């Protein structure tokens, strides 16, 4: 099966700084998503990463805070900007290979702690 | 939006026991998936099951779409089954996967 690599796997950052998370898939995918999982909580969709165009953000998430790039069919980045302790979460990249959202597969996640 | 509720929120089992996890949803769905998040945070897709029944080893799942619920059965549980089980759905009027709150399972040796 395909491999979804996410890095860094974890990081500790100072407030006010930014962190860029990378997601690399070893085969072309149709759709890529970014999720956030706050401590002890379920998963919340941040945005759909669109190839070659602006990401589609869910309610409560904005491009200035979470800029996303997707330059091709196998790679995407999520930046968490101007971080605060409330941004401490696991950030997960997910992909699907079918035309619609049938089975969703996840990367190993990035554990972010903001001091 | 759609509401997805999972029960029980927490479950402790002795190794070898069987269990049933439930997922209720408030609207018609055209996509339902079950995931297992292991203690290291990795999410594994267990089933894509918008309706009907599927089995994979000791795990099986049933979705009764008309009654808006799905069940995940774990038989002869093992310590490696520990973690959080999530149900996620896409409802007919939507295009995003909505996750339930999860069931946290601990299997004791």
Coordinates of C-alpha atoms in Angstrom, one line a residue:
Chain A
X1 CA 0.0 0.0 0.0
X2 CA 1.1 3.6 -0.5
X3 CA 3.1 5.5 2.1
X4 CA 2.1 8.8 3.5
X5 CA 5.1 10.5 5.1
X6 CA 4.6 13.5 7.4
X7 CA 7.3 15.6 9.0
X8 CA 8.3 16.7 11.5
X9 CA 6.8 14.0 13.7
X10 CA 6.9 16.4 16.6
X11 CA 8.1 19.8 17.5
X12 CA 8.2 22.2 20.4
X13 CA 7.9 25.8 19.4
X14 CA 7.9 29.3 21.0
X15 CA 4.8 31.4 20.8
X16 CA 4.8 33.9 17.9
X17 CA 6.8 31.6 15.6
X18 CA 5.5 29.6 12.6
X19 CA 6.0 25.9 11.7
X20 CA 5.6 24.3 8.3
X21 CA 4.5 20.7 8.2
X22 CA 5.1 18.6 5.1
X23 CA 3.1 15.7 3.7
X24 CA 4.6 13.5 1.0
X25 CA 2.8 10.6 -0.7
X26 CA 4.6 8.0 -2.7
X27 CA 1.9 7.9 -5.4
X28 CA -0.5 10.4 -6.9
X29 CA -3.6 11.1 -5.0
X30 CA -6.9 12.7 -5.9
X31 CA -7.6 14.6 -2.7
X32 CA -5.5 15.8 0.3
X33 CA -6.8 17.1 3.6
X34 CA -5.4 18.6 6.8
X35 CA -7.0 17.8 10.2
X36 CA -6.3 19.0 13.7
X37 CA -6.7 16.9 16.8
X38 CA -6.6 18.9 20.0
X39 CA -5.5 17.0 23.2
X40 CA -8.0 14.3 24.1
X41 CA -10.4 15.4 21.3
X42 CA -11.7 14.1 18.0
X43 CA -10.5 15.2 14.6
X44 CA -11.6 18.5 13.0
X45 CA -11.0 19.3 9.3
X46 CA -8.9 22.4 8.7
X47 CA -9.0 22.5 4.9
X48 CA -8.9 20.7 1.6
X49 CA -5.6 21.2 -0.2
X50 CA -6.3 21.9 -3.9
X51 CA -3.6 21.4 -6.4
X52 CA -2.4 24.6 -8.0
X53 CA -5.1 26.8 -6.3
X54 CA -6.1 28.1 -2.9
X55 CA -7.1 25.6 -0.3
X56 CA -10.8 25.3 0.8
X57 CA -11.0 26.2 4.5
X58 CA -13.7 25.0 6.9
X59 CA -15.5 27.3 9.2
X60 CA -13.3 28.6 12.0
X61 CA -10.0 28.3 10.0
X62 CA -8.5 31.0 7.9
X63 CA -5.7 31.2 5.3
X64 CA -3.7 33.8 7.3
X65 CA -3.4 31.4 10.2
X66 CA -3.1 28.1 8.3
X67 CA -1.6 28.7 4.9
X68 CA -1.6 25.6 2.8
X69 CA 0.2 24.7 -0.4
X70 CA -0.2 21.8 -2.8
X71 CA 2.1 22.2 -5.8
X72 CA 1.5 18.7 -7.2
X73 CA -0.5 15.5 -6.8
X74 CA 1.9 14.0 -4.1
X75 CA 2.9 16.9 -1.8
X76 CA 1.3 19.4 0.5
X77 CA 2.4 21.7 3.3
X78 CA 0.5 23.2 6.2
X79 CA 1.9 26.2 8.1
X80 CA 0.8 27.1 11.5
X81 CA 1.4 30.8 11.8
X82 CA 2.0 33.1 14.8
X83 CA 1.6 30.2 17.1
X84 CA 0.0 30.4 20.6
X85 CA -0.3 27.6 23.2
X86 CA -3.9 27.0 22.0
X87 CA -2.3 25.7 18.7
X88 CA -0.8 22.7 20.6
X89 CA -2.4 19.8 18.8
X90 CA -1.7 16.8 16.5
X91 CA -1.9 17.9 12.9
X92 CA -2.7 15.1 10.4
X93 CA -2.4 14.9 6.6
X94 CA -5.0 12.6 5.0
X95 CA -5.5 11.5 1.4
X96 CA -7.8 9.5 -0.8
X97 CA -7.1 7.9 -4.1
X98 CA -10.6 7.7 -5.5
X99 CA -12.7 10.3 -7.3
X100 CA -14.9 10.7 -4.3
X101 CA -14.0 10.5 -0.6
X102 CA -14.3 6.7 -0.1
X103 CA -11.6 5.4 2.1
X104 CA -9.5 8.1 3.8
X105 CA -5.9 7.3 4.8
X106 CA -3.8 9.3 7.3
X107 CA -0.1 10.2 7.7
X108 CA 1.5 9.6 11.1
X109 CA 0.8 13.1 12.3
X110 CA 2.8 16.0 13.8
X111 CA 2.6 16.5 17.5
X112 CA 3.0 20.2 18.1
X113 CA 3.6 21.8 21.5
X114 CA 3.7 25.6 21.8
X115 CA 5.3 27.1 24.9
Chain B
X1 CA -24.5 19.9 10.3
X2 CA -24.7 16.2 11.1
X3 CA -24.2 15.0 14.6
X4 CA -22.1 11.8 15.2
X5 CA -22.3 10.2 18.6
X6 CA -20.2 7.3 19.7
X7 CA -20.8 5.1 22.7
X8 CA -19.4 4.1 25.1
X9 CA -16.9 6.9 25.5
X10 CA -14.6 4.7 27.5
X11 CA -14.3 0.9 27.7
X12 CA -12.0 -1.4 29.6
X13 CA -11.8 -5.0 28.7
X14 CA -9.9 -8.1 29.8
X15 CA -7.9 -9.7 27.1
X16 CA -10.0 -12.3 25.2
X17 CA -13.3 -10.5 25.8
X18 CA -15.7 -9.3 23.1
X19 CA -17.1 -5.8 22.7
X20 CA -19.5 -3.8 20.6
X21 CA -18.9 -0.1 19.8
X22 CA -21.8 2.0 18.5
X23 CA -22.0 5.1 16.2
X24 CA -25.3 7.0 15.9
X25 CA -25.7 9.7 13.3
X26 CA -28.4 12.3 12.9
X27 CA -28.9 12.4 9.1
X28 CA -28.7 10.2 6.1
X29 CA -25.1 9.3 5.1
X30 CA -23.5 8.1 1.9
X31 CA -20.1 7.4 3.5
X32 CA -19.2 5.8 6.8
X33 CA -15.7 4.8 8.0
X34 CA -14.3 3.3 11.1
X35 CA -10.7 4.2 12.2
X36 CA -8.4 3.0 15.0
X37 CA -6.0 5.4 16.5
X38 CA -3.2 3.5 18.3
X39 CA -1.5 4.8 21.4
X40 CA 1.2 6.4 19.3
X41 CA -1.4 8.5 17.4
X42 CA -1.4 6.6 14.1
X43 CA -4.9 6.4 12.5
X44 CA -5.7 3.2 10.6
X45 CA -8.7 2.9 8.3
X46 CA -10.6 -0.2 9.5
X47 CA -13.7 -0.2 7.3
X48 CA -15.5 1.8 4.6
X49 CA -19.1 0.7 5.3
X50 CA -21.9 3.0 4.3
X51 CA -24.3 0.1 4.6
X52 CA -24.3 -3.7 5.2
X53 CA -21.8 -5.9 7.0
X54 CA -18.1 -6.5 6.5
X55 CA -15.6 -8.6 8.4
X56 CA -11.8 -8.4 8.7
X57 CA -10.3 -11.0 11.0
X58 CA -11.5 -10.4 14.5
X59 CA -13.2 -7.2 13.6
X60 CA -16.5 -6.8 11.9
X61 CA -18.8 -3.8 11.2
X62 CA -22.5 -3.4 10.4
X63 CA -24.2 -0.2 9.3
X64 CA -28.0 0.1 9.2
X65 CA -28.3 3.3 7.2
X66 CA -32.1 3.4 7.5
X67 CA -31.9 3.5 11.3
X68 CA -28.8 5.8 11.3
X69 CA -26.3 3.7 13.3
X70 CA -23.3 1.5 12.8
X71 CA -21.7 -1.1 15.1
X72 CA -18.1 -2.2 15.3
X73 CA -17.5 -5.6 16.8
X74 CA -14.2 -6.7 18.3
X75 CA -13.9 -10.4 19.2
X76 CA -11.3 -12.0 21.3
X77 CA -9.7 -8.7 22.1
X78 CA -5.9 -8.3 22.4
X79 CA -3.8 -5.6 24.1
X80 CA -2.9 -4.3 20.7
X81 CA -6.5 -3.4 20.2
X82 CA -6.1 -0.6 22.7
X83 CA -6.5 2.9 21.5
X84 CA -9.3 5.2 20.3
X85 CA -11.9 4.0 17.7
X86 CA -13.5 6.7 15.6
X87 CA -16.5 6.6 13.4
X88 CA -16.7 9.2 10.6
X89 CA -19.5 10.0 8.1
X90 CA -20.3 12.1 5.1
X91 CA -24.0 13.0 5.0
X92 CA -25.9 13.2 1.8
X93 CA -26.0 16.9 1.6
X94 CA -22.3 17.4 2.5
X95 CA -18.9 16.6 1.2
X96 CA -16.7 16.5 4.2
X97 CA -16.0 13.7 6.7
X98 CA -17.3 14.4 10.2
X99 CA -15.8 12.5 13.0
X100 CA -17.5 11.2 16.2
X101 CA -16.1 11.8 19.6
X102 CA -14.5 8.4 19.7
X103 CA -14.5 5.4 22.0
X104 CA -11.3 5.0 24.1
X105 CA -10.6 1.2 24.6
X106 CA -8.1 -0.3 27.0
X107 CA -7.5 -4.0 26.8
X108 CA -5.8 -5.4 29.9
X109 CA -3.6 -8.5 29.8

